[in-house]
Each structure stands twice: as C-alpha cells, then as structure tokens.
C-alpha cells in the first residue's frame, strides 16, 4: 500500500488525476472503474482540464461505475448516471456507449446479473478509483458479515443515507437500497486508487489502513491489494501512524 500525502484537496485531486492520466497514456483503450461522491469531483475536473489542454483523450477509454441507487431512472437528477454525465462524461471526449453504470430502474436480480456481464465483457479494470464512506464503505459495500464478490443489492446504513442526504432535498428522499459492484470485482482491478479528504475521514482511514482486515470495515481489504494507492490530504491522514 502506497500513501501519498497531499497538503489539501486541490493537491490531492491533481495527484490522483496524474496517476489516472498515466494509465490512459500507457494504454489508451484502458478500462477505468469510476466513483461518485463529492471527493472525486476535483479529480474529474483535473482530468477534464487535461483533455481541454489537449494532453489526454478518452476516445478509446471504457468506464464502469461502482454503483447506482435502486429505483432511480437515468434521467433522475440524483442518479449517479446524471452525476457522471454532468460532472465528467460531458466534459471529455469519452463515447457514451463506452460508459457503464448499473441500471437503477431495473429490478434487482436482472440489474445485478446484467452488470456482472458488462464487467465481464469490458475485461479487467486497469484502474479503479474509490472514495470512502464514513463507515468504511467502498462503492456501496456497507459493513457486513462477509466480503461480497459480485454485483448485488444493499440496504444503505442510516449513517450513509444521512451523509448522502446532502445531495437530495431531504433525508426521506434518499433511496434505501443501491446496486453496487462487489468487493471481489473491486479487488480484481490491476490498480486501486483511493482519494480521501477532510478531517471527518481521519478516523475511518486509520481503521481502513491500519486496523484489522475485516468486512466490518470493507475498505480494510485494500491492505491486501498488490497495487493500492491512497492519495489523501493532511486532515484525512491526521490519525495515521506513518
Ligand atoms: C457514496 C458513494 C461512495 C463514496 C461515498 C463517500 O456513498 N457510493 O462511492 O465513496 O459516498 O462520498 P464522499 O466522497 O462524498 O464523502
């Protein structure tokens, strides 16, 4: 596990974008695993800036997103489909048909099965970008009794629903369930890159990076990944030993 210490959110975003840009330059038809949440927004901005500057093209890149709220249609303003389109895909030259997100409007079994087929078809993820939830969730893999393998439906914890309610008009608007890529699929990515910022992530980052590997802290499994990089700002790293 490699930890890259950034002084602030801006620097974290730039460093993470540089790592992703390297992967694309080395392999223009790479598969990127992408994440939502507010933390990666700066990374997407930096990547879009590289595209505008003519440094980077996404024309052959394929993407697979981690998750989507159950029951949410693509055009719903709170769908992760919209989030990705508005914050990233519309700002670069990626082909919409090369971008993939679980279908929130589809019924549970079919949505998950179809998404696993998509993952199989696009092939091994070259780099998976991740944020981290306050309870250690990655994608929407909440603390559980065991690590999940493939795409599945999860019930959001109260803490996650509360944290994500800032994107909605109120807590009661937050869906109770989501479809998420399994921890197994995340782990099979060649590289995993996590971004984290802010003092509110310090406690969980310490647990995830230095605590026991346990499904009670899903992100802790990344300690076992052979190519895992954490890029975080000073506030988020405040409780780590090293
Ligand atoms: C959501 C997403 C996660 C993300 C988490 C943290 O629950 N499903 O992928 O990591 O939020 O979000 P933020 O970066 O806004 O703290």
Coordinates of C-alpha atoms and ligand atoms in Angstrom, one line a residue:
X1 CA 0.0 0.0 0.0
X2 CA 1.3 3.4 -1.0
X3 CA 0.2 6.5 0.8
X4 CA 0.6 9.9 -1.0
X5 CA 0.2 12.8 1.3
X6 CA -1.3 16.0 -0.3
X7 CA -1.4 19.3 1.5
X8 CA -5.0 20.0 0.6
X9 CA -8.0 18.9 -1.6
X10 CA -6.6 20.7 -4.7
X11 CA -3.3 18.9 -4.5
X12 CA -5.0 15.5 -3.8
X13 CA -7.1 16.0 -6.9
X14 CA -4.1 16.8 -9.1
X15 CA -2.0 13.9 -7.8
X16 CA -4.8 11.4 -8.3
X17 CA -5.6 12.8 -11.8
X18 CA -1.9 12.4 -12.7
X19 CA -2.0 8.8 -11.8
X20 CA -5.1 8.2 -13.9
X21 CA -3.6 10.1 -16.8
X22 CA -0.5 7.9 -16.7
X23 CA -2.7 4.8 -17.1
X24 CA -4.5 6.3 -20.0
X25 CA -1.3 7.4 -21.8
X26 CA 0.2 4.0 -21.4
X27 CA -3.0 2.2 -22.5
X28 CA -5.4 4.5 -24.5
X29 CA -8.1 1.7 -24.5
X30 CA -7.9 1.1 -20.8
X31 CA -10.8 0.3 -18.5
X32 CA -11.4 2.8 -15.7
X33 CA -13.5 2.0 -12.7
X34 CA -15.1 5.2 -11.5
X35 CA -16.7 6.5 -8.3
X36 CA -19.2 9.1 -7.3
X37 CA -19.4 11.2 -4.1
X38 CA -18.0 14.6 -3.6
X39 CA -14.4 13.6 -3.1
X40 CA -13.6 12.6 -6.7
X41 CA -15.1 15.8 -8.2
X42 CA -11.8 17.6 -8.2
X43 CA -10.1 14.6 -9.9
X44 CA -12.8 14.8 -12.7
X45 CA -12.2 18.5 -13.1
X46 CA -8.4 18.0 -13.3
X47 CA -8.9 15.2 -15.9
X48 CA -11.3 17.4 -17.9
X49 CA -8.7 20.2 -17.8
X50 CA -6.0 17.8 -19.2
X51 CA -8.4 16.9 -22.0
X52 CA -9.1 20.6 -22.8
X53 CA -5.4 21.3 -22.9
X54 CA -5.0 18.5 -25.5
X55 CA -2.9 16.4 -23.1
X56 CA -5.3 13.5 -22.8
X57 CA -8.0 11.7 -24.8
X58 CA -10.7 9.4 -23.5
X59 CA -11.9 8.4 -27.0
X60 CA -10.9 4.8 -26.5
X61 CA -11.4 4.6 -22.8
X62 CA -14.2 2.4 -21.3
X63 CA -15.6 3.1 -17.8
X64 CA -17.5 1.1 -15.3
X65 CA -19.0 2.9 -12.3
X66 CA -19.2 1.3 -8.9
X67 CA -22.9 1.8 -8.1
X68 CA -26.3 3.3 -8.6
X69 CA -29.3 3.9 -6.4
X70 CA -32.1 1.3 -6.7
X71 CA -35.3 2.7 -8.3
X72 CA -33.6 5.6 -9.8
X73 CA -34.0 6.2 -13.6
X74 CA -31.1 7.6 -15.6
X75 CA -32.7 11.0 -16.0
X76 CA -33.4 11.4 -12.3
X77 CA -31.4 14.4 -11.1
X78 CA -30.0 12.4 -8.2
X79 CA -29.0 9.3 -10.2
X80 CA -25.3 8.5 -10.4
X81 CA -25.8 8.3 -14.2
X82 CA -26.6 12.0 -14.2
X83 CA -23.8 12.7 -11.7
X84 CA -21.3 11.2 -14.0
X85 CA -22.6 12.8 -17.2
X86 CA -22.9 16.2 -15.7
X87 CA -19.6 16.2 -13.8
X88 CA -17.3 14.3 -16.1
X89 CA -18.5 12.5 -19.3
X90 CA -20.0 15.6 -20.9
X91 CA -16.7 17.4 -20.4
X92 CA -14.4 14.9 -22.2
X93 CA -14.4 13.1 -25.4
X94 CA -15.5 9.7 -24.0
X95 CA -18.1 7.8 -26.1
X96 CA -21.3 7.4 -24.1
X97 CA -21.6 3.8 -25.3
X98 CA -18.3 3.1 -23.6
X99 CA -19.5 4.2 -20.2
X100 CA -21.4 1.8 -17.9
X101 CA -23.4 2.2 -14.7
X102 CA -25.7 -0.3 -13.1
X103 CA -29.3 0.3 -14.2
X104 CA -31.1 1.6 -11.1
X105 CA -34.5 1.4 -12.9
X106 CA -34.2 -2.3 -13.4
X107 CA -35.3 -5.0 -10.9
X108 CA -32.7 -6.3 -8.5
X109 CA -31.7 -9.6 -9.9
X110 CA -31.6 -8.6 -13.5
X111 CA -29.8 -5.3 -12.8
X112 CA -27.0 -7.1 -10.9
X113 CA -26.7 -10.0 -13.4
X114 CA -26.6 -7.6 -16.3
X115 CA -23.9 -5.5 -14.7
X116 CA -21.7 -8.5 -14.0
X117 CA -22.0 -9.3 -17.7
X118 CA -20.9 -5.8 -18.5
X119 CA -17.9 -6.2 -16.2
X120 CA -17.0 -9.5 -17.9
X121 CA -17.4 -8.0 -21.3
X122 CA -15.2 -4.9 -20.8
X123 CA -12.5 -7.0 -19.2
X124 CA -10.2 -6.4 -16.3
X125 CA -10.3 -3.0 -14.8
X126 CA -6.9 -1.2 -15.2
X127 CA -7.5 1.3 -12.5
X128 CA -10.4 1.5 -10.0
X129 CA -11.0 4.9 -8.4
X130 CA -12.6 4.9 -5.0
X131 CA -13.8 7.2 -2.3
X132 CA -14.5 6.0 1.2
X133 CA -17.7 6.3 3.3
X134 CA -17.6 7.2 7.0
X135 CA -18.3 3.6 7.9
X136 CA -15.6 2.3 5.6
X137 CA -17.8 1.5 2.7
X138 CA -16.4 1.3 -0.8
X139 CA -18.9 1.7 -3.7
X140 CA -22.0 0.9 -1.7
X141 CA -20.4 -2.1 0.0
X142 CA -21.5 -1.4 3.6
X143 CA -20.1 -3.1 6.7
X144 CA -21.2 -6.7 6.6
X145 CA -20.5 -10.2 7.9
X146 CA -18.6 -11.2 4.8
X147 CA -17.0 -9.5 1.8
X148 CA -19.2 -9.6 -1.3
X149 CA -17.9 -10.9 -4.6
X150 CA -20.2 -9.7 -7.4
X151 CA -22.8 -7.0 -8.1
X152 CA -25.5 -7.1 -5.5
X153 CA -28.3 -5.0 -3.9
X154 CA -27.5 -3.4 -0.5
X155 CA -29.5 -1.6 2.1
X156 CA -27.8 1.7 2.9
X157 CA -26.9 2.2 6.6
X158 CA -28.5 5.1 8.4
X159 CA -25.1 6.8 8.5
X160 CA -24.7 6.5 4.7
X161 CA -28.2 7.7 3.9
X162 CA -27.7 10.6 6.3
X163 CA -24.3 11.6 4.7
X164 CA -25.7 11.3 1.2
X165 CA -28.8 13.3 2.0
X166 CA -26.9 16.5 1.3
X167 CA -27.3 15.7 -2.4
X168 CA -31.1 15.4 -2.0
X169 CA -33.8 17.8 -0.9
X170 CA -34.2 15.9 2.3
X171 CA -33.3 12.7 4.2
X172 CA -36.6 11.0 3.2
X173 CA -35.7 11.4 -0.5
X174 CA -32.6 9.2 -0.2
X175 CA -33.3 5.7 -1.6
X176 CA -33.0 2.9 0.9
X177 CA -31.2 0.5 -1.5
X178 CA -28.5 0.6 -4.1
X179 CA -26.8 -1.7 -6.6
X180 CA -23.1 -2.0 -6.2
X181 CA -20.1 -3.8 -7.7
X182 CA -18.9 -6.4 -5.3
X183 CA -15.7 -6.1 -3.2
X184 CA -14.4 -9.1 -5.3
X185 CA -14.7 -7.1 -8.5
X186 CA -13.1 -4.1 -7.0
X187 CA -10.2 -6.2 -5.8
X188 CA -9.6 -7.7 -9.2
X189 CA -8.7 -4.3 -10.6
X190 CA -5.0 -4.1 -11.6
X191 CA -4.6 -0.8 -9.7
X192 CA -6.8 0.7 -7.0
X193 CA -6.6 4.4 -6.2
X194 CA -8.5 5.8 -3.3
X195 CA -9.0 9.5 -2.7
X196 CA -9.9 11.0 0.7
X197 CA -10.1 14.5 2.1
X198 CA -11.1 16.2 5.3
X199 CA -10.9 15.7 9.0
X200 CA -14.2 13.7 9.0
X201 CA -12.4 10.9 7.1
X202 CA -9.5 10.6 9.5
X203 CA -11.0 8.1 11.9
X204 CA -12.1 5.7 9.2
X205 CA -8.9 6.0 7.2
X206 CA -6.9 4.9 10.2
X207 CA -9.1 1.9 10.7
X208 CA -9.1 1.0 7.0
X209 CA -5.3 1.4 6.5
X210 CA -4.0 0.2 9.9
X211 CA -6.8 -1.8 11.6
X212 CA -7.6 -5.4 11.1
X213 CA -8.8 -6.6 7.7
X214 CA -12.5 -7.2 8.3
X215 CA -15.8 -7.0 6.4
X216 CA -16.9 -4.7 9.2
X217 CA -14.7 -2.1 7.6
X218 CA -15.0 -3.0 3.9
X219 CA -12.1 -0.7 2.8
X220 CA -9.7 -2.6 5.1
X221 CA -9.5 -5.4 2.4
X222 CA -7.5 -3.0 0.3
X223 CA -4.5 -3.6 2.6
X224 CA -4.2 -6.9 0.7
X225 CA -4.3 -5.4 -2.8
X226 CA -0.9 -5.6 -4.5
X227 CA -1.2 -2.2 -6.1
X228 CA -3.2 0.1 -3.8
X229 CA -2.5 3.8 -3.6
X230 CA -4.2 6.2 -1.2
X231 CA -4.0 9.8 -2.0
X232 CA -5.3 11.9 0.9
X233 CA -5.0 15.4 2.3
X234 CA -3.3 16.1 5.6
X235 CA -6.5 16.4 7.5
X236 CA -7.7 12.9 6.4
X237 CA -4.3 11.4 7.2
X238 CA -4.0 13.0 10.6
X239 CA -4.6 9.9 12.6
X240 CA -2.4 7.5 10.6
X241 CA 0.9 6.4 12.2
X242 CA 3.3 6.9 9.3
Ligands
LIG1 C1 -21.2 7.3 -1.6 C2 -20.6 6.5 -2.8 C3 -19.2 6.1 -2.5 C4 -18.4 7.3 -1.9 C5 -19.0 7.8 -0.6 C6 -18.3 8.9 0.0 O1 -21.9 6.6 -0.7 N1 -21.4 5.4 -3.1 O2 -18.6 5.6 -3.6 O3 -17.1 6.9 -1.7 O4 -20.3 8.2 -1.0 O5 -18.6 10.1 -0.5 P1 -17.9 11.5 -0.3 O6 -16.7 11.4 -1.2 O7 -18.9 12.5 -0.8 O8 -17.5 11.6 1.1

